[in-house]
Amino acid sequence: MADNNPNHYPAGALIVANQDNQYSNKPNIGIPKPLDTDVINGRGGGVLRHPGNKRFRKLVQANKEFYATCSKSEKMKMSERIVETMLQAGARFLALDDETNTWFDIGEKKALEKT
């Protein structure tokens, strides 16, 4: 029986979203505080300890060995599927706006670059 818990990624398993999922690229700005499901952009201990970033790194790590054997086009598809999986689990990819001290959604293109 499959484990549908988005917080659990079995070691070595490729966890992916349904290929038919569509995600909006609408900007999302003025977010006062990231949720635990969000992946936050940046550096430092706070970013490393954030629960969404931990889940994201765990998913990336689970696919790292297979990723290394893929062609460039397969790597892009795998990155897309990882981002889709995080979005399906309720994540947003956020960065801090230093002027307003609020968070904004960086969008799927930047999320792919991060992946």
PDB file of N, CA and C in Angstrom, residues 14-62:
ATOM      1  N   LEU A  14      11.304   7.745  -6.248  1.00  0.00           N
ATOM      2  CA  LEU A  14      10.970   8.975  -6.947  1.00  0.00           C
ATOM      3  C   LEU A  14       9.524   9.317  -6.620  1.00  0.00           C
ATOM      4  N   ILE A  15       9.326  10.406  -5.922  1.00  0.00           N
ATOM      5  CA  ILE A  15       8.000  10.855  -5.539  1.00  0.00           C
ATOM      6  C   ILE A  15       7.623  11.970  -6.506  1.00  0.00           C
ATOM      7  N   VAL A  16       6.527  11.808  -7.208  1.00  0.00           N
ATOM      8  CA  VAL A  16       6.176  12.779  -8.239  1.00  0.00           C
ATOM      9  C   VAL A  16       4.705  13.140  -8.174  1.00  0.00           C
ATOM     10  N   ALA A  17       4.403  14.298  -8.708  1.00  0.00           N
ATOM     11  CA  ALA A  17       3.012  14.717  -8.829  1.00  0.00           C
ATOM     12  C   ALA A  17       2.433  14.112 -10.101  1.00  0.00           C
ATOM     13  N   ASN A  18       1.135  14.101 -10.169  1.00  0.00           N
ATOM     14  CA  ASN A  18       0.448  13.650 -11.361  1.00  0.00           C
ATOM     15  C   ASN A  18       0.823  14.545 -12.536  1.00  0.00           C
ATOM     16  N   GLN A  19       1.106  13.985 -13.695  1.00  0.00           N
ATOM     17  CA  GLN A  19       1.527  14.756 -14.852  1.00  0.00           C
ATOM     18  C   GLN A  19       0.469  15.744 -15.308  1.00  0.00           C
ATOM     19  N   ASP A  20      -0.777  15.518 -14.990  1.00  0.00           N
ATOM     20  CA  ASP A  20      -1.852  16.391 -15.441  1.00  0.00           C
ATOM     21  C   ASP A  20      -2.060  17.608 -14.549  1.00  0.00           C
ATOM     22  N   ASN A  21      -1.342  17.680 -13.432  1.00  0.00           N
ATOM     23  CA  ASN A  21      -1.510  18.824 -12.539  1.00  0.00           C
ATOM     24  C   ASN A  21      -1.089  20.105 -13.238  1.00  0.00           C
ATOM     25  N   GLN A  22      -1.868  21.150 -13.039  1.00  0.00           N
ATOM     26  CA  GLN A  22      -1.554  22.467 -13.565  1.00  0.00           C
ATOM     27  C   GLN A  22      -1.398  23.416 -12.386  1.00  0.00           C
ATOM     28  N   TYR A  23      -0.348  24.208 -12.407  1.00  0.00           N
ATOM     29  CA  TYR A  23      -0.110  25.148 -11.328  1.00  0.00           C
ATOM     30  C   TYR A  23      -0.061  26.557 -11.890  1.00  0.00           C
ATOM     31  N   SER A  24      -0.629  27.472 -11.194  1.00  0.00           N
ATOM     32  CA  SER A  24      -0.670  28.855 -11.631  1.00  0.00           C
ATOM     33  C   SER A  24       0.666  29.527 -11.369  1.00  0.00           C
ATOM     34  N   ASN A  25       1.057  30.424 -12.248  1.00  0.00           N
ATOM     35  CA  ASN A  25       2.277  31.199 -12.057  1.00  0.00           C
ATOM     36  C   ASN A  25       1.940  32.609 -11.581  1.00  0.00           C
ATOM     37  N   LYS A  26       0.735  32.816 -11.030  1.00  0.00           N
ATOM     38  CA  LYS A  26       0.333  34.127 -10.553  1.00  0.00           C
ATOM     39  C   LYS A  26       1.233  34.540  -9.393  1.00  0.00           C
ATOM     40  N   PRO A  27       1.653  35.795  -9.376  1.00  0.00           N
ATOM     41  CA  PRO A  27       2.474  36.240  -8.259  1.00  0.00           C
ATOM     42  C   PRO A  27       1.677  36.228  -6.960  1.00  0.00           C
ATOM     43  N   ASN A  28       2.336  35.912  -5.903  1.00  0.00           N
ATOM     44  CA  ASN A  28       1.731  35.895  -4.585  1.00  0.00           C
ATOM     45  C   ASN A  28       2.648  36.728  -3.700  1.00  0.00           C
ATOM     46  N   ILE A  29       2.229  37.942  -3.366  1.00  0.00           N
ATOM     47  CA  ILE A  29       3.096  38.871  -2.644  1.00  0.00           C
ATOM     48  C   ILE A  29       2.483  39.264  -1.306  1.00  0.00           C
ATOM     49  N   GLY A  30       3.298  39.869  -0.470  1.00  0.00           N
ATOM     50  CA  GLY A  30       2.818  40.363   0.814  1.00  0.00           C
ATOM     51  C   GLY A  30       2.498  39.277   1.814  1.00  0.00           C
ATOM     52  N   ILE A  31       3.188  38.160   1.731  1.00  0.00           N
ATOM     53  CA  ILE A  31       2.957  37.047   2.648  1.00  0.00           C
ATOM     54  C   ILE A  31       3.683  37.362   3.961  1.00  0.00           C
ATOM     55  N   PRO A  32       2.960  37.474   5.070  1.00  0.00           N
ATOM     56  CA  PRO A  32       3.609  37.883   6.316  1.00  0.00           C
ATOM     57  C   PRO A  32       4.576  36.853   6.893  1.00  0.00           C
ATOM     58  N   LYS A  33       4.257  35.581   6.737  1.00  0.00           N
ATOM     59  CA  LYS A  33       5.086  34.537   7.345  1.00  0.00           C
ATOM     60  C   LYS A  33       4.948  33.249   6.530  1.00  0.00           C
ATOM     61  N   PRO A  34       6.075  32.586   6.217  1.00  0.00           N
ATOM     62  CA  PRO A  34       5.990  31.312   5.500  1.00  0.00           C
ATOM     63  C   PRO A  34       5.311  30.242   6.357  1.00  0.00           C
ATOM     64  N   LEU A  35       4.586  29.361   5.691  1.00  0.00           N
ATOM     65  CA  LEU A  35       4.003  28.206   6.364  1.00  0.00           C
ATOM     66  C   LEU A  35       5.054  27.104   6.462  1.00  0.00           C
ATOM     67  N   ASP A  36       4.809  26.121   7.301  1.00  0.00           N
ATOM     68  CA  ASP A  36       5.744  25.002   7.433  1.00  0.00           C
ATOM     69  C   ASP A  36       5.881  24.202   6.139  1.00  0.00           C
ATOM     70  N   THR A  37       4.881  24.282   5.267  1.00  0.00           N
ATOM     71  CA  THR A  37       4.944  23.564   3.993  1.00  0.00           C
ATOM     72  C   THR A  37       5.745  24.311   2.939  1.00  0.00           C
ATOM     73  N   ASP A  38       6.008  25.596   3.135  1.00  0.00           N
ATOM     74  CA  ASP A  38       6.695  26.418   2.141  1.00  0.00           C
ATOM     75  C   ASP A  38       8.188  26.126   2.091  1.00  0.00           C
ATOM     76  N   VAL A  39       8.767  26.384   0.930  1.00  0.00           N
ATOM     77  CA  VAL A  39      10.219  26.300   0.727  1.00  0.00           C
ATOM     78  C   VAL A  39      10.692  27.735   0.614  1.00  0.00           C
ATOM     79  N   ILE A  40      11.611  28.129   1.494  1.00  0.00           N
ATOM     80  CA  ILE A  40      12.068  29.514   1.482  1.00  0.00           C
ATOM     81  C   ILE A  40      13.455  29.623   0.867  1.00  0.00           C
ATOM     82  N   ASN A  41      13.606  30.653   0.058  1.00  0.00           N
ATOM     83  CA  ASN A  41      14.855  30.937  -0.624  1.00  0.00           C
ATOM     84  C   ASN A  41      15.780  31.696   0.317  1.00  0.00           C
ATOM     85  N   GLY A  42      17.042  31.437   0.243  1.00  0.00           N
ATOM     86  CA  GLY A  42      17.998  32.169   1.052  1.00  0.00           C
ATOM     87  C   GLY A  42      19.090  31.264   1.576  1.00  0.00           C
ATOM     88  N   ARG A  43      19.844  31.807   2.502  1.00  0.00           N
ATOM     89  CA  ARG A  43      20.961  31.076   3.086  1.00  0.00           C
ATOM     90  C   ARG A  43      20.873  31.153   4.605  1.00  0.00           C
ATOM     91  N   GLY A  44      21.595  30.274   5.246  1.00  0.00           N
ATOM     92  CA  GLY A  44      21.696  30.341   6.694  1.00  0.00           C
ATOM     93  C   GLY A  44      20.891  29.284   7.418  1.00  0.00           C
ATOM     94  N   GLY A  45      21.053  29.292   8.719  1.00  0.00           N
ATOM     95  CA  GLY A  45      20.447  28.278   9.570  1.00  0.00           C
ATOM     96  C   GLY A  45      18.938  28.266   9.548  1.00  0.00           C
ATOM     97  N   GLY A  46      18.310  29.455   9.497  1.00  0.00           N
ATOM     98  CA  GLY A  46      16.858  29.514   9.480  1.00  0.00           C
ATOM     99  C   GLY A  46      16.277  28.834   8.253  1.00  0.00           C
ATOM    100  N   VAL A  47      16.921  29.029   7.127  1.00  0.00           N
ATOM    101  CA  VAL A  47      16.483  28.395   5.881  1.00  0.00           C
ATOM    102  C   VAL A  47      16.698  26.892   5.975  1.00  0.00           C
ATOM    103  N   LEU A  48      17.846  26.486   6.469  1.00  0.00           N
ATOM    104  CA  LEU A  48      18.155  25.057   6.580  1.00  0.00           C
ATOM    105  C   LEU A  48      17.217  24.336   7.533  1.00  0.00           C
ATOM    106  N   ARG A  49      16.791  25.002   8.590  1.00  0.00           N
ATOM    107  CA  ARG A  49      15.934  24.372   9.601  1.00  0.00           C
ATOM    108  C   ARG A  49      14.446  24.450   9.270  1.00  0.00           C
ATOM    109  N   HIS A  50      14.074  25.245   8.282  1.00  0.00           N
ATOM    110  CA  HIS A  50      12.649  25.408   7.967  1.00  0.00           C
ATOM    111  C   HIS A  50      12.070  24.064   7.515  1.00  0.00           C
ATOM    112  N   PRO A  51      10.917  23.650   8.074  1.00  0.00           N
ATOM    113  CA  PRO A  51      10.354  22.327   7.753  1.00  0.00           C
ATOM    114  C   PRO A  51      10.131  22.078   6.261  1.00  0.00           C
ATOM    115  N   GLY A  52       9.643  23.073   5.529  1.00  0.00           N
ATOM    116  CA  GLY A  52       9.423  22.895   4.092  1.00  0.00           C
ATOM    117  C   GLY A  52      10.725  22.668   3.346  1.00  0.00           C
ATOM    118  N   ASN A  53      11.769  23.366   3.757  1.00  0.00           N
ATOM    119  CA  ASN A  53      13.078  23.179   3.127  1.00  0.00           C
ATOM    120  C   ASN A  53      13.648  21.804   3.446  1.00  0.00           C
ATOM    121  N   LYS A  54      13.394  21.329   4.654  1.00  0.00           N
ATOM    122  CA  LYS A  54      13.848  19.981   5.011  1.00  0.00           C
ATOM    123  C   LYS A  54      13.180  18.935   4.134  1.00  0.00           C
ATOM    124  N   ARG A  55      11.859  19.082   3.929  1.00  0.00           N
ATOM    125  CA  ARG A  55      11.133  18.140   3.066  1.00  0.00           C
ATOM    126  C   ARG A  55      11.645  18.222   1.627  1.00  0.00           C
ATOM    127  N   PHE A  56      11.891  19.442   1.166  1.00  0.00           N
ATOM    128  CA  PHE A  56      12.389  19.640  -0.188  1.00  0.00           C
ATOM    129  C   PHE A  56      13.759  18.973  -0.364  1.00  0.00           C
ATOM    130  N   ARG A  57      14.657  19.192   0.585  1.00  0.00           N
ATOM    131  CA  ARG A  57      15.997  18.589   0.498  1.00  0.00           C
ATOM    132  C   ARG A  57      15.917  17.064   0.578  1.00  0.00           C
ATOM    133  N   LYS A  58      15.006  16.549   1.385  1.00  0.00           N
ATOM    134  CA  LYS A  58      14.847  15.100   1.501  1.00  0.00           C
ATOM    135  C   LYS A  58      14.382  14.499   0.174  1.00  0.00           C
ATOM    136  N   LEU A  59      13.456  15.172  -0.488  1.00  0.00           N
ATOM    137  CA  LEU A  59      12.965  14.717  -1.789  1.00  0.00           C
ATOM    138  C   LEU A  59      14.073  14.782  -2.837  1.00  0.00           C
ATOM    139  N   VAL A  60      14.816  15.860  -2.855  1.00  0.00           N
ATOM    140  CA  VAL A  60      15.940  15.992  -3.794  1.00  0.00           C
ATOM    141  C   VAL A  60      16.975  14.909  -3.522  1.00  0.00           C
ATOM    142  N   GLN A  61      17.313  14.712  -2.263  1.00  0.00           N
ATOM    143  CA  GLN A  61      18.317  13.707  -1.884  1.00  0.00           C
ATOM    144  C   GLN A  61      17.882  12.295  -2.292  1.00  0.00           C
ATOM    145  N   ALA A  62      16.582  12.010  -2.156  1.00  0.00           N
ATOM    146  CA  ALA A  62      16.071  10.680  -2.505  1.00  0.00           C
ATOM    147  C   ALA A  62      16.228  10.386  -3.998  1.00  0.00           C
TER     148      ALA A  62
END
